[in-house]
Tab-separated table of C-alpha atoms and ligand atoms in Angstrom:
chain	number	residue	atom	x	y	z
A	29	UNK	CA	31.040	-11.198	3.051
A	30	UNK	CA	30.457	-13.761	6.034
A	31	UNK	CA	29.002	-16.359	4.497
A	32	UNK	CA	27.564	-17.992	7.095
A	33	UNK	CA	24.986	-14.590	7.992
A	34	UNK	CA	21.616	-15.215	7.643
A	35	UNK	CA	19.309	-13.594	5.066
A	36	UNK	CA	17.821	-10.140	6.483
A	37	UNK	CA	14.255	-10.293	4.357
A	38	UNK	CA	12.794	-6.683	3.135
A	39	UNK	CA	9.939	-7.677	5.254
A	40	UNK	CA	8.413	-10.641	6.205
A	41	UNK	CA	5.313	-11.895	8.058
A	42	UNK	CA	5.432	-11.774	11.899
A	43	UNK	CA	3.132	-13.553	13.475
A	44	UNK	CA	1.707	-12.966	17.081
A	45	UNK	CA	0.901	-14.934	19.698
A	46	UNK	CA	-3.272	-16.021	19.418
A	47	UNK	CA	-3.688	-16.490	15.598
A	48	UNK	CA	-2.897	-20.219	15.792
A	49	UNK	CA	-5.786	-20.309	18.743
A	50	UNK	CA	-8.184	-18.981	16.297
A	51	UNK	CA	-7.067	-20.862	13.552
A	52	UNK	CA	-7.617	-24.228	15.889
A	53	UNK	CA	-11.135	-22.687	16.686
A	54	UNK	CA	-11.797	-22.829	12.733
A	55	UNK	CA	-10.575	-26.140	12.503
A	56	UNK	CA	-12.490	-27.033	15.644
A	57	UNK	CA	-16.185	-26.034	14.389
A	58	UNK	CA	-15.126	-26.519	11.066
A	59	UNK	CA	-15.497	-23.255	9.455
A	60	UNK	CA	-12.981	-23.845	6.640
A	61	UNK	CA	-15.116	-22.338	4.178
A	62	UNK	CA	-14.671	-18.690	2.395
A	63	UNK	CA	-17.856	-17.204	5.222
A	64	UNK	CA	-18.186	-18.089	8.603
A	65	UNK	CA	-17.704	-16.459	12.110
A	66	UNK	CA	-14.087	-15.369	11.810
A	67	UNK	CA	-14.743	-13.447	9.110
A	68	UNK	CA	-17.775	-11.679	10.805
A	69	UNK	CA	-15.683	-11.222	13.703
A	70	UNK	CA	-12.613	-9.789	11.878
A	71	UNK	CA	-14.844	-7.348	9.481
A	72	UNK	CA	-16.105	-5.933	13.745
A	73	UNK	CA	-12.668	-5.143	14.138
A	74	UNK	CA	-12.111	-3.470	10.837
A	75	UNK	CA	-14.810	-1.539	11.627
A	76	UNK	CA	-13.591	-0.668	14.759
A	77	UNK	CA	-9.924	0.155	13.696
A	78	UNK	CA	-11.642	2.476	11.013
A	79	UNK	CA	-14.579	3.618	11.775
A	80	UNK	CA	-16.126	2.227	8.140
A	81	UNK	CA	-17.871	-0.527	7.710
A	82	UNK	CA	-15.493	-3.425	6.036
A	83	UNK	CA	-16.365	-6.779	3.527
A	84	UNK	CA	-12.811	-8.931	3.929
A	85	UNK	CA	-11.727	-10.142	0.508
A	86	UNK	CA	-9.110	-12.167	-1.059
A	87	UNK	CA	-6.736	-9.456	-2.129
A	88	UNK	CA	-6.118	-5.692	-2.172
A	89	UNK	CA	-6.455	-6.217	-5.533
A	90	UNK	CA	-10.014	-7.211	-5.529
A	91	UNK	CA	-11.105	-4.587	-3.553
A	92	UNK	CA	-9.687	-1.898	-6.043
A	93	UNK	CA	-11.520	-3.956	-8.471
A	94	UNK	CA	-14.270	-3.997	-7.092
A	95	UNK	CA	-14.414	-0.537	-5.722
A	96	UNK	CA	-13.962	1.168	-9.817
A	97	UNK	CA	-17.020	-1.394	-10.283
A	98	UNK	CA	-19.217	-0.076	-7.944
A	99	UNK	CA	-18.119	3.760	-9.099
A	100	UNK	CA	-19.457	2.709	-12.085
A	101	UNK	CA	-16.245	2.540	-14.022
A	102	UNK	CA	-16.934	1.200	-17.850
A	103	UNK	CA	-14.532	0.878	-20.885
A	104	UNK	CA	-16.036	3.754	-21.875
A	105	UNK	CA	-14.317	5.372	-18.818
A	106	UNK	CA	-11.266	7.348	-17.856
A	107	UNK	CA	-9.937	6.643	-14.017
A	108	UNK	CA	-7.151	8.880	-12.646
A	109	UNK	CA	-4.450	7.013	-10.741
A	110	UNK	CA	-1.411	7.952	-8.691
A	111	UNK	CA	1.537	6.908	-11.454
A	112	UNK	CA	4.001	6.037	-8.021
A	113	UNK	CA	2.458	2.771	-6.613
A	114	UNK	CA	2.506	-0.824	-7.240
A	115	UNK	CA	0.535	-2.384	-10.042
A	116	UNK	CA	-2.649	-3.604	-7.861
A	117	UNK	CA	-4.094	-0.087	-7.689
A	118	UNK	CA	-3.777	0.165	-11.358
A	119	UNK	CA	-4.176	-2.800	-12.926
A	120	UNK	CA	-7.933	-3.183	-11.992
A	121	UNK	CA	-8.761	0.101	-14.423
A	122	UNK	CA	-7.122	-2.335	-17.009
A	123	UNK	CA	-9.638	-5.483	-15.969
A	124	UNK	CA	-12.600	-2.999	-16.781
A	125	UNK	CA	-11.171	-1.829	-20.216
A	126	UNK	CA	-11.219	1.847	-19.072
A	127	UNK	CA	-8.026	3.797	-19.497
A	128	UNK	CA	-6.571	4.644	-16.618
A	129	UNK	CA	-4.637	8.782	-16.298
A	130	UNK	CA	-1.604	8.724	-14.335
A	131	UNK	CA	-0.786	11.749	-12.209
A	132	UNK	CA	2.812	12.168	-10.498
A	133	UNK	CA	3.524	13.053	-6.888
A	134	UNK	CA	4.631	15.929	-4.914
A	135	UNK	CA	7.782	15.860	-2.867
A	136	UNK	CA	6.550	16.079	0.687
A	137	UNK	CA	4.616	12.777	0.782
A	138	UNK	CA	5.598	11.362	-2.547
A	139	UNK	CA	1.811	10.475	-3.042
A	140	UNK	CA	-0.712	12.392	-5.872
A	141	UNK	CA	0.271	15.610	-6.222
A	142	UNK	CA	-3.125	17.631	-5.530
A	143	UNK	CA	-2.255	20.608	-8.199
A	144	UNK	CA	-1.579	18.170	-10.739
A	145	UNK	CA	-4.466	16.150	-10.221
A	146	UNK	CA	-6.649	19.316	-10.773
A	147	UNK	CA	-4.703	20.395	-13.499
A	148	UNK	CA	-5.017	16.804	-15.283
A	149	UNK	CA	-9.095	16.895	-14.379
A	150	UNK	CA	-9.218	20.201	-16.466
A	151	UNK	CA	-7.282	18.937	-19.085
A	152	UNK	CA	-9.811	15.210	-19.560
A	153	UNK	CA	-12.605	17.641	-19.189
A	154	UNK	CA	-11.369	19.808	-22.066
A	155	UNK	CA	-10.625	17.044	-24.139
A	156	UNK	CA	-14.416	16.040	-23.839
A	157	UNK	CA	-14.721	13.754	-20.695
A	158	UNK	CA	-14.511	13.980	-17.213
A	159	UNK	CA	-12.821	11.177	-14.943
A	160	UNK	CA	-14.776	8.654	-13.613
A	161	UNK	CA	-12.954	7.889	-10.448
A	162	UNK	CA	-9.522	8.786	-8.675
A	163	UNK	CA	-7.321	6.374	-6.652
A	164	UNK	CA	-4.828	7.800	-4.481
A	165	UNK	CA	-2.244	6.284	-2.656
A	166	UNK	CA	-0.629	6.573	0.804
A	167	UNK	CA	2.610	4.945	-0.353
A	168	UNK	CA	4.483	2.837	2.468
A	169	UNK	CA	2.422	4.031	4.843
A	170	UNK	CA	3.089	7.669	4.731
A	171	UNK	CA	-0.342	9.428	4.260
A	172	UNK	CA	-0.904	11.851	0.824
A	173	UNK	CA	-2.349	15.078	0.932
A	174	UNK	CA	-5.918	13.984	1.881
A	175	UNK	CA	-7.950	17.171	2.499
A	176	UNK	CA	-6.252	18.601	-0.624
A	177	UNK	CA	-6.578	15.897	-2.758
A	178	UNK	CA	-10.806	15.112	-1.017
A	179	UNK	CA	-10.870	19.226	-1.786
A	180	UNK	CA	-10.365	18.571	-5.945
A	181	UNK	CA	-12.548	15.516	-5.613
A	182	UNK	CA	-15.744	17.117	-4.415
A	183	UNK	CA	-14.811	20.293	-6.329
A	184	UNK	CA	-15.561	18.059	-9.488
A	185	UNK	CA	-17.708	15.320	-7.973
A	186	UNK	CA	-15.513	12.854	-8.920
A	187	UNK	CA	-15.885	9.777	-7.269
A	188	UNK	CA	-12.477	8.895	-5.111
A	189	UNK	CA	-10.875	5.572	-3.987
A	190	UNK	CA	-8.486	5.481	-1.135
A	191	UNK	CA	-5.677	2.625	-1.385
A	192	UNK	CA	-4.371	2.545	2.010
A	193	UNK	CA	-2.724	-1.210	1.358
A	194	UNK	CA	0.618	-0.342	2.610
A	195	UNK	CA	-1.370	2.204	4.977
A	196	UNK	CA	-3.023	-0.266	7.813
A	197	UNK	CA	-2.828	2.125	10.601
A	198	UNK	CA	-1.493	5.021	9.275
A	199	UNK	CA	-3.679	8.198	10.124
A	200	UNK	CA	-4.146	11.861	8.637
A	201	UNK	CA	-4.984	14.676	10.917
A	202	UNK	CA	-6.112	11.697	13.333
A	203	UNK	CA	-8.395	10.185	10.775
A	204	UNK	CA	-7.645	6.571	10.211
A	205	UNK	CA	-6.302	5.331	6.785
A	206	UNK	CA	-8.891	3.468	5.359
A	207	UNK	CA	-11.837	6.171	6.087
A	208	UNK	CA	-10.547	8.656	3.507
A	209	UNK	CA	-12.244	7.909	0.709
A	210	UNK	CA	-15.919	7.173	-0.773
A	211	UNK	CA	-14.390	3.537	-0.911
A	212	UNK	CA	-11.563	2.772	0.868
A	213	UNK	CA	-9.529	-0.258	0.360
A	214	UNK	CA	-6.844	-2.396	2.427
A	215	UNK	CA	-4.257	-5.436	1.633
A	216	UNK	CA	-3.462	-8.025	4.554
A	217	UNK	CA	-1.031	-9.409	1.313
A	218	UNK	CA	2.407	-11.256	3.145
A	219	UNK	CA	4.344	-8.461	2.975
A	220	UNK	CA	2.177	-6.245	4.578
A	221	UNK	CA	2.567	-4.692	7.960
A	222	UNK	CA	0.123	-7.593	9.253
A	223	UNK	CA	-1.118	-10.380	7.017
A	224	UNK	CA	-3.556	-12.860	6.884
A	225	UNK	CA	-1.679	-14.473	4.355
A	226	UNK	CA	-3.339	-12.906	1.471
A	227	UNK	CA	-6.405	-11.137	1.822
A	228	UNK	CA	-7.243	-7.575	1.631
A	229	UNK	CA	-10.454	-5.287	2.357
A	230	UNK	CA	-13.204	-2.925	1.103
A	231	UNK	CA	-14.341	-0.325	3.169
A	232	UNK	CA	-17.186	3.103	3.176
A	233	UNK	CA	-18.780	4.652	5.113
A	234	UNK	CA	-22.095	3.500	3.298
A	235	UNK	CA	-23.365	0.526	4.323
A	236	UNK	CA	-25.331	0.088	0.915
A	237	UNK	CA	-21.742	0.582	-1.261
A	238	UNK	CA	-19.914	-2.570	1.144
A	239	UNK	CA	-23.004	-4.242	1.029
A	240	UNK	CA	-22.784	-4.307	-3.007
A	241	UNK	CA	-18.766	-5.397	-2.443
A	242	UNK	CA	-20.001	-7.949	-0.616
A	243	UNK	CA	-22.512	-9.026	-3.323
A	244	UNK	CA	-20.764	-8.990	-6.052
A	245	UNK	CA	-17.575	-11.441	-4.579
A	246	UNK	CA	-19.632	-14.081	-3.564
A	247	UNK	CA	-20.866	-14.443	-7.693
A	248	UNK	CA	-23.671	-12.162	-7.095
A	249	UNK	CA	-26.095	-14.212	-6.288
A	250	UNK	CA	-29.347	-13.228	-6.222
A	251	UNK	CA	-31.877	-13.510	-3.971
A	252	UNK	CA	-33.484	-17.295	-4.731
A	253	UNK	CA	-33.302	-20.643	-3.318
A	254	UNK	CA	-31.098	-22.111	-6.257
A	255	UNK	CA	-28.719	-19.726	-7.823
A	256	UNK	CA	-29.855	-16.965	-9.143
A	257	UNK	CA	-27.641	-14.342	-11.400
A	258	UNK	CA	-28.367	-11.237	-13.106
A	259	UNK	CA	-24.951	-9.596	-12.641
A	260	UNK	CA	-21.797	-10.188	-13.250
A	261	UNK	CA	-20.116	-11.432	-9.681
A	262	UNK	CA	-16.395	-12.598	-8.178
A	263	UNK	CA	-15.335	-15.034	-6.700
A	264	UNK	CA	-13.199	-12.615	-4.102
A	265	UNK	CA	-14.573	-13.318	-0.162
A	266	UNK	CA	-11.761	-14.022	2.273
A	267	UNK	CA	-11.524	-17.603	3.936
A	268	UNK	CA	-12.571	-17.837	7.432
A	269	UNK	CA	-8.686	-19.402	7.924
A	270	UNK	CA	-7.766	-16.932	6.705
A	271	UNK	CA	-9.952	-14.247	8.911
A	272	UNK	CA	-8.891	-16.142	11.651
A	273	UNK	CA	-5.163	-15.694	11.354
A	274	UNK	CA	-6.149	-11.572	10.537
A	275	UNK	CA	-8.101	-11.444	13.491
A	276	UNK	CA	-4.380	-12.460	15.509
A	277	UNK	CA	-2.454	-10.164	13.846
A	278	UNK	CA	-5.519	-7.371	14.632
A	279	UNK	CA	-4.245	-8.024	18.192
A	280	UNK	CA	-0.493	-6.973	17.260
A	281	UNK	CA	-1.071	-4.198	15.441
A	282	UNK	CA	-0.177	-1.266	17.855
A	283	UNK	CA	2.810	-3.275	18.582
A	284	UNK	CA	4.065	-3.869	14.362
A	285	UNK	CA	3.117	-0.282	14.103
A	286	UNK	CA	5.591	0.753	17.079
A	287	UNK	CA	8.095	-1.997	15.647
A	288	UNK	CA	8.753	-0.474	12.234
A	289	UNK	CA	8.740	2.942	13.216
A	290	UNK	CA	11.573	2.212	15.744
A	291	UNK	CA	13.172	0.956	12.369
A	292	UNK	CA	12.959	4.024	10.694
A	293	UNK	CA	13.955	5.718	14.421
A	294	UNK	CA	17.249	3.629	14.256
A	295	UNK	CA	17.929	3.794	10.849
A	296	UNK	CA	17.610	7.651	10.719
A	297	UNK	CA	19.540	8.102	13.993
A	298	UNK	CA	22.780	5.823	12.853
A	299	UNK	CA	22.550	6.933	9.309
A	300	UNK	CA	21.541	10.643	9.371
A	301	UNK	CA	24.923	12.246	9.856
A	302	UNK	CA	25.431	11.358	5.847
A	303	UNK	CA	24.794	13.798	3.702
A	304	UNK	CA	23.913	11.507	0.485
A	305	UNK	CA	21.174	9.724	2.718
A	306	UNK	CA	17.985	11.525	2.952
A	307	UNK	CA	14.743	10.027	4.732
A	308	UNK	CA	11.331	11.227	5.098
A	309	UNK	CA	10.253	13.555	7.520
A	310	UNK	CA	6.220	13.339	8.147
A	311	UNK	CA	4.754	16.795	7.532
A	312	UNK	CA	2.463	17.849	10.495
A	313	UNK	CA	-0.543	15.612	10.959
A	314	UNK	CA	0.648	12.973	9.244
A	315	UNK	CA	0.672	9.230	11.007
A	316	UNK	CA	2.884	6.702	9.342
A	317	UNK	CA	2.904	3.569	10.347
A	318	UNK	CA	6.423	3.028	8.388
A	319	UNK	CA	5.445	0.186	6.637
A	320	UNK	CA	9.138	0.118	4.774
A	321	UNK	CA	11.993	2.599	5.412
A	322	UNK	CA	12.685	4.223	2.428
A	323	UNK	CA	15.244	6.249	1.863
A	324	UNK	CA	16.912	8.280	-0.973
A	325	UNK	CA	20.711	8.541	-2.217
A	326	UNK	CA	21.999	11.516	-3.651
A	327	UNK	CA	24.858	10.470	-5.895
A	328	UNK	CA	25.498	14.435	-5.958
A	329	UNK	CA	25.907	14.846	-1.975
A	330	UNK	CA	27.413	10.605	-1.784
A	331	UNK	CA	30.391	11.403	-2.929
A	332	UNK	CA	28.953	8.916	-6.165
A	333	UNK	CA	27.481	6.862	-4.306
A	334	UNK	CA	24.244	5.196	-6.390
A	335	UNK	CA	21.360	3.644	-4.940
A	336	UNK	CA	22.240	0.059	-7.203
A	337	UNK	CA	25.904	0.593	-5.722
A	338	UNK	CA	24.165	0.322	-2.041
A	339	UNK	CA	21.291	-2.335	-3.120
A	340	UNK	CA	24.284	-4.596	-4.613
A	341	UNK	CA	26.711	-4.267	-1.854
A	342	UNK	CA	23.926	-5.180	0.656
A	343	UNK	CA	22.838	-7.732	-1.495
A	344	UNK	CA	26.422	-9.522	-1.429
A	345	UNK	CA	25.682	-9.055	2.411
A	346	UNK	CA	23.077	-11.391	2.144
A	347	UNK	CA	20.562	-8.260	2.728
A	348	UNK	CA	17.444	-7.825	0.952
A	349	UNK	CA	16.575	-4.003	-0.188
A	350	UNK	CA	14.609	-3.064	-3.053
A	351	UNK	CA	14.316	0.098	-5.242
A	352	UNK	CA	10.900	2.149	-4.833
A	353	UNK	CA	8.225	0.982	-7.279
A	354	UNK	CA	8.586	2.091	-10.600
A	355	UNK	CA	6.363	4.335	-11.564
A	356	UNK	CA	3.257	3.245	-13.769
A	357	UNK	CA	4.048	5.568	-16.421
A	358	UNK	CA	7.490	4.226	-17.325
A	359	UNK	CA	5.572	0.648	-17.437
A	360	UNK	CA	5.459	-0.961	-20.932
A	361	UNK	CA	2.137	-2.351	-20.382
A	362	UNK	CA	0.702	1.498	-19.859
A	363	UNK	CA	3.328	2.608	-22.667
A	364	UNK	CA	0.709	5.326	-24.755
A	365	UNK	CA	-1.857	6.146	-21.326
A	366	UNK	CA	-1.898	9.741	-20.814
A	367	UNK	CA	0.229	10.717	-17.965
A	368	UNK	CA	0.435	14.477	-15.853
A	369	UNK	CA	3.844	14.403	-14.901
A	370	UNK	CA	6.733	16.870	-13.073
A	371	UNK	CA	9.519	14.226	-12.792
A	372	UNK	CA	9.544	13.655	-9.150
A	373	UNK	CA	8.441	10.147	-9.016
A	374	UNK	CA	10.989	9.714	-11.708
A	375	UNK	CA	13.305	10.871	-9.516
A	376	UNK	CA	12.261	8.915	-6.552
A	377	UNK	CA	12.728	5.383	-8.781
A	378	UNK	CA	16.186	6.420	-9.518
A	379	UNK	CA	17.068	7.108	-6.189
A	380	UNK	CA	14.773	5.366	-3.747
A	381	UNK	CA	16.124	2.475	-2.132
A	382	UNK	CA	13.266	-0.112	0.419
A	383	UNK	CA	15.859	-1.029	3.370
A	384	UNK	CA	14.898	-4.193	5.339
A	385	UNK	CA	11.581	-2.956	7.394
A	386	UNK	CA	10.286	-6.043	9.378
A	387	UNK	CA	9.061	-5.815	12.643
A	388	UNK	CA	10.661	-9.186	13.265
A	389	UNK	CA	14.148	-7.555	12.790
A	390	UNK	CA	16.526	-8.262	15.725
A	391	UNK	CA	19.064	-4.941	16.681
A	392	UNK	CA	21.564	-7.235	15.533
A	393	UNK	CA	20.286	-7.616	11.695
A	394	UNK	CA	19.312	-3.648	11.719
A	395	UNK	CA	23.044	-2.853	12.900
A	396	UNK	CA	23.885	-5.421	10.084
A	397	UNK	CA	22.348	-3.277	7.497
A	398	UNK	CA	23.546	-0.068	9.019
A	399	UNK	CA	27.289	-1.265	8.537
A	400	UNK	CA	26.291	-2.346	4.961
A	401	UNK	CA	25.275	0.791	3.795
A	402	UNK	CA	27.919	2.971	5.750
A	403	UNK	CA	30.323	0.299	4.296
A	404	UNK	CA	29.921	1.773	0.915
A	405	UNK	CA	29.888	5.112	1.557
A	406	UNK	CA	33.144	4.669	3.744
A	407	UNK	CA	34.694	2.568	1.135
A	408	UNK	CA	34.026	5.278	-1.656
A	409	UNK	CA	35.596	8.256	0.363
A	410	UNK	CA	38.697	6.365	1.186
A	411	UNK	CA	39.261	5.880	-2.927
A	412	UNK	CA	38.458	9.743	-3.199
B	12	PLP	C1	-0.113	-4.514	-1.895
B	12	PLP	C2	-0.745	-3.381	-2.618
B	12	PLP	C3	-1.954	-3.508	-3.326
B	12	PLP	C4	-2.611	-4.800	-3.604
B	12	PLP	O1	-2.820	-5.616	-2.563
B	12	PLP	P1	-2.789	-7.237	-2.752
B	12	PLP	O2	-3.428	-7.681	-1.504
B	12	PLP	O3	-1.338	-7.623	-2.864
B	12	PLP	O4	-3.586	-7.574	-3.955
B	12	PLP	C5	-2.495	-2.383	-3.890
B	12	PLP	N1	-1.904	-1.191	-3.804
B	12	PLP	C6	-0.740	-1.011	-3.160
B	12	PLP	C7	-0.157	0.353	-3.085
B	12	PLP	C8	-0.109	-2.112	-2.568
B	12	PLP	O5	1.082	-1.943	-1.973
């Protein structure tokens, strides 16, 4: 290893070139305050990118939150939720004391797998109670099987949540993520494919359902000249700093998107040739926006190869990769939650490896990681 080369990062903020103006322009009028005309101005653009209307929040988190709030979610209540994902989709069925159903993914997408999710529906209702609400993922940034998955949905009348966090830009059948689902909700979290460092979004296409978002993360107050509660509220709106940098990276968005998926172009061209390396095509109609290049290595065709082999030895490089999420069912905090599965996001954990996705990555650093992981492989057949 050189030791002097600099750490690659899985993926880091990248900032443009006018968020500092608008930052100045908050600090200037003195709108540093969680309201105020950034925020406005930034929920236009949402709007615009997605054709929903859009409340700006503090997290992702809090808009999954508050989404399984406004679908009425109680502890009383069951909520189905794609098992392959990071915690913030999930954990918010846990803040409501409902118990949340985890359904695995199909191999094309690697997001809900539509036939299981009917098949899991069936099975609650026969068991004496049907789901409350789904949340489906499109997991780094690669879209799931919308109109199959909106089909089952409206089939049962089941009240669906789309978590396009990793999805910002990313579009199915020319639909934007973020208007495919009754709620729809977005992360602008640091790692994100732009930030506002730390934020995220609700979105519908009724005006009513944001309105209530809205509401209920500014403490619900009522309407009163003192303060006024008869709900339950949050305390979940986005700065207007913070709107201000989001409304910069807004700007640079067609640019990150065309950034990372000239990552995945370059990985998949210099990499491709190996048979243990396989990447993911996008079926037809489906946008990503490649938030992270993921890719899979099959010890069987890798001469041995493992994905921990290639995370370590690019680790020693000083690079940054990550295995794909594990899945929510192998979690000990869900250990006992029912869970429709068919062992391919099982697979996907064992195998998947993040590679260094930035759109701040210099040729240099991606030829870096190229050599890394063709270092291993090379180093393998040459003991063989
Ligand atoms: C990042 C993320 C979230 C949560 O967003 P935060 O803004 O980090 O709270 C939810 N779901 C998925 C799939 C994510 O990747």
């Amino acid at each position: 290893m050189t030791e002097t080369s600099e750490k690659i990062w899985l993926s880091s903020p990248h900032m443009g070139t006018t968020e500092l103006m608008y930052v100045q322009e908050a600090f200037d009028t003195n709108w540093i305050a969680p309201l105020g005309p950034h925020v406005r101005a930034f929920e236009t653009e949402l709007k615009r990118l997605t054709g929903r209307y859009a409340t700006s929040l503090s997290s992702g988190t809090a808009a999954i939150h508050l989404a399984l709030i406004i679908a009425g979610v109680t502890n009383k209540d069951e909520v189905i939720c794609q098992s392959f994902t990071f915690c913030g989709t999930s954990h918010p069925v846990l803040y409501l004391g409902a118990t949340p159903i985890f359904v695995d993914s199909e191999e094309e997408t690697w997001n809900m797998d539509p036939q299981l999710l009917e098949e899991a529906i069936l099975d609650r209702i026969k068991l004496g109670k049907k789901p409350k609400a789904i949340i489906y993922v499109h997991l780094y940034g690669m879209p799931a099987k919308v109109e199959a998955i909106k089909a089952v949905a409206e089939k049962y009348e089941i009240f669906l949540i789309e978590d396009a966090a990793e999805a910002v830009g990313s579009s199915y059948m020319g639909q934007p993520a973020g208007s495919l689902g009754d709620i729809s909700v977005l992360s602008f979290n640091g790692n994100k494919i732009i930030t506002t460092g730390g934020g995220g979004a609700l979105l519908s296409a009724k005006l009513d359902l944001v309105s209530k978002a809205t509401f209920l993360a500014t403490q619900a107050r009522d309407h009163a000249p003192h303060y006024e509660h008869s709900e339950v509220g949050y305390n979940y709106r986005l700065s207007n700093v913070s709107a201000a940098i989001g409304r910069g990276q807004i700007d640079v968005l067609p640019e990150r998107i065309r950034q990372r998926r000239d990552n995945y172009k370059f990985y998949q061209r210099e990499l491709d040739g190996n048979p243990g390396i396989v990447f993911l095509p996008e079926p037809e109609g489906h946008f990503s926006n490649r938030w992270l290049t993921t890719v899979l290595i099959d010890a069987a065709k890798a001469e041995g190869v493992t994905r921990e082999e290639v995370r370590l030895a690019l680790a020693r490089e000083n690079i940054e990769s990550r295995p794909m999420w594990k899945p929510m069912h192998l979690q000990p905090i869900y250990k006992g939650a029912p869970a429709y599965l068919n062992g391919v996001s099982e697979q996907l954990f064992e195998n998947g490896l993040c590679l260094p996705s930035g759109s701040n990555l210099t040729l240099a650093q991606l030829e870096r990681v190229v050599n890394g992981v063709k270092a291993v492989f090379n180093l393998v057949s040459k003991n063989t």
